[in-house]
Amino acid sequence: AAQLSAALMLITAPLWLVLVAEDMGSDTLAGALSSGAPKTALLHTQFGHALCLRFILTVVLVPLVARLGEHRWRDGVAFVIAAVSVAAIAWQGHAGDELGRDAMVHLTADATHLLAAGLWLGALLPLMLLLRDVGEASRKHDAAARFSTLGVICVAALLASGIVNTYYLVGSVPALVGTAYGQMLLLKLVLVLTMLGL
C-alpha cells in the first residue's frame, strides 16, 4: 500500500501541476502547455515549490517503503519523510496565502489536519490486514485497542484543527450556515462527532 501510494503521488504530481497552471492562466490545457505555464508555476509559486519538495521526498521514500520492517530506524526515517510530505500540502492550499501570525496559525492547523487524517486513514489498511492474518484473539484485541486510541487522538486533532480552518475559510456564523461550503463543513462536523462518540 505504501509503494502504491508513493507511485500514485509521483504519477499525479505533474498532472496536478498542469491543471493548476491551466487554472492560474484561465487558459485551455493546450494553451497552458504551449505557453510554459507549468514551468512558471513550478519555479515561481509557493504551490510549485511545495509540490517539488513533496515529489523529491517521495522519490527518497520509495526505496525506504520497499524495505519496511527490516530496521526500526529506517521505518522511523520513512515515517518522518512521509509526515513532512503530507504536511507540506498545507502550503499548496488556502493556508499558504496567509501572512504573519495568521499564516503560522492557519498553516499549523492545516498541517495538523492533514497529518491526523493521513495517520488515521493510513492505519486502517494495516489494521485490516493484521486482523485478517493474525489468528490469536488476544493479539487482534490488542491491535484494535491500539487503533481505537490512535483513532480518538486523530479525530480530536481533526476536530480542533478543523475549527481553526473553518474560522479562516468561512469567517462568520452566517457564512457557515448560509453557504454550501459552510453547510458541508457542518455535515462533516456532525459525522466527526458521531465517530468520536462511537
XYZ file of C-alpha atoms in Angstrom:
198
model
C 0.000 0.000 0.000
C 2.847 2.397 0.826
C 4.541 1.714 -2.520
C 1.264 2.177 -4.385
C 0.626 5.494 -2.619
C 4.136 6.721 -3.461
C 3.734 5.676 -7.096
C 0.381 7.469 -7.359
C 1.920 10.654 -5.948
C 4.766 10.559 -8.480
C 2.321 9.991 -11.346
C -0.301 12.550 -10.330
C 2.028 15.387 -9.231
C 2.846 16.503 -12.809
C -0.838 16.253 -13.763
C -1.823 18.386 -10.768
C 0.824 20.957 -11.723
C -0.503 21.197 -15.283
C -4.111 21.591 -14.114
C -3.181 24.296 -11.592
C -1.119 26.111 -14.229
C -4.103 25.977 -16.595
C -6.378 27.374 -13.887
C -3.930 30.165 -12.970
C -3.815 31.379 -16.549
C -7.522 30.811 -17.277
C -6.314 29.162 -20.459
C -7.052 25.910 -22.210
C -4.943 22.883 -21.356
C -3.178 23.035 -24.714
C -2.584 26.770 -24.288
C -1.142 26.309 -20.809
C 1.262 23.625 -22.047
C 2.433 25.627 -25.087
C 2.949 28.817 -23.036
C 5.179 27.121 -20.463
C 2.754 27.881 -17.624
C 3.529 24.617 -15.758
C 7.228 25.542 -15.585
C 6.362 29.013 -14.323
C 4.006 27.557 -11.706
C 6.668 25.078 -10.600
C 9.554 27.551 -10.312
C 7.819 30.762 -9.253
C 4.889 29.852 -6.993
C 4.605 28.517 -3.472
C 2.354 25.760 -4.811
C 5.083 24.655 -7.219
C 7.824 24.768 -4.580
C 5.757 22.649 -2.181
C 4.882 20.191 -4.965
C 8.549 19.910 -5.929
C 9.536 19.277 -2.300
C 6.881 16.582 -1.969
C 7.981 14.975 -5.238
C 11.620 14.808 -4.078
C 10.617 13.455 -0.660
C 8.518 10.759 -2.335
C 11.413 9.720 -4.592
C 13.568 9.366 -1.450
C 10.747 7.491 0.277
C 10.248 4.803 -2.402
C 13.314 2.653 -1.549
C 12.577 3.028 2.170
C 8.987 1.768 1.941
C 10.145 -1.119 -0.237
C 12.018 -2.471 2.802
C 9.667 -1.583 5.642
C 10.026 -3.688 8.767
C 13.688 -4.563 8.294
C 15.105 -1.876 10.588
C 13.285 0.367 13.055
C 15.495 3.370 12.324
C 14.711 3.077 8.595
C 10.995 2.819 9.343
C 11.297 5.919 11.542
C 13.037 7.868 8.772
C 10.347 6.786 6.296
C 7.619 7.896 8.717
C 9.192 11.354 9.180
C 9.665 11.851 5.412
C 6.076 10.788 4.740
C 4.783 13.089 7.503
C 6.686 16.092 6.111
C 5.382 15.329 2.625
C 1.781 15.187 3.846
C 2.143 18.324 5.997
C 3.644 20.223 3.050
C 0.267 20.013 1.269
C -0.807 22.842 3.615
C 1.466 25.225 1.675
C -0.370 24.313 -1.526
C -3.795 25.405 -0.266
C -5.536 28.452 1.181
C -3.399 28.389 4.335
C -0.358 29.204 2.217
C -1.923 32.546 1.257
C -1.944 33.926 4.810
C 0.655 36.379 6.134
C 2.325 36.901 9.502
C 0.773 35.337 12.614
C -2.284 34.170 10.667
C -0.012 32.218 8.330
C 1.640 30.398 11.222
C -1.676 29.554 12.919
C -3.524 28.525 9.751
C -0.617 26.531 8.325
C -0.114 24.712 11.635
C -3.818 23.875 11.827
C -3.934 22.750 8.200
C -0.799 20.612 8.542
C -2.202 19.054 11.739
C -5.470 18.334 9.941
C -3.659 16.631 7.061
C -1.372 14.610 9.334
C -4.236 13.417 11.545
C -6.312 12.390 8.527
C -3.332 10.671 6.884
C -2.343 8.813 10.036
C -5.876 7.673 10.789
C -6.768 6.581 7.259
C -3.266 5.237 6.623
C -3.529 2.924 9.630
C -6.836 1.387 8.515
C -5.419 -0.924 5.829
C -2.586 -2.315 8.006
C -5.141 -2.887 10.782
C -7.443 -4.803 8.440
C -4.552 -6.910 7.133
C -3.377 -7.648 10.670
C -6.844 -8.654 11.835
C -7.160 -10.932 8.809
C -3.770 -12.619 9.197
C -3.461 -12.934 12.979
C -5.234 -15.936 14.464
C -4.899 -15.154 18.159
C -7.892 -13.314 19.590
C -5.736 -11.561 22.195
C -3.463 -10.048 19.527
C -6.480 -8.947 17.495
C -7.985 -7.307 20.573
C -4.696 -5.561 21.372
C -4.370 -4.239 17.790
C -7.968 -2.995 17.761
C -7.492 -1.293 21.141
C -4.339 0.465 19.963
C -6.056 1.612 16.783
C -9.019 2.859 18.811
C -6.684 5.030 20.901
C -4.987 6.327 17.749
C -8.396 6.988 16.196
C -9.622 9.065 19.135
C -6.416 11.146 19.135
C -6.596 11.684 15.368
C -10.294 12.577 15.374
C -9.750 15.010 18.267
C -6.884 16.618 16.295
C -9.091 16.752 13.191
C -11.851 18.427 15.164
C -9.587 21.050 16.772
C -7.690 21.867 13.572
C -10.933 21.820 11.577
C -12.386 24.515 13.828
C -9.344 26.727 13.194
C -9.536 26.087 9.439
C -13.251 26.888 9.465
C -12.539 30.225 11.159
C -10.110 31.184 8.390
C -12.051 29.764 5.441
C -15.627 30.665 6.415
C -15.132 33.653 8.711
C -18.609 34.044 10.215
C -21.605 32.122 11.538
C -23.933 33.392 8.739
C -21.426 32.146 6.154
C -21.206 28.806 7.979
C -24.986 28.352 7.929
C -25.879 30.167 4.725
C -23.367 28.838 2.189
C -22.998 25.422 0.595
C -19.376 25.264 1.767
C -20.354 26.092 5.343
C -23.191 23.565 5.330
C -20.797 20.884 4.076
C -18.468 21.702 6.969
C -21.362 21.399 9.437
C -22.237 17.997 7.995
C -18.606 16.897 8.361
C -18.617 18.144 11.951
C -21.721 16.084 12.761
C -20.108 12.992 11.216
C -16.836 13.529 13.096
C -18.641 13.991 16.416
C -20.645 10.827 15.728
C -17.461 8.866 15.002
C -15.779 10.281 18.084
C -18.780 9.188 20.163
C -18.614 5.685 18.729
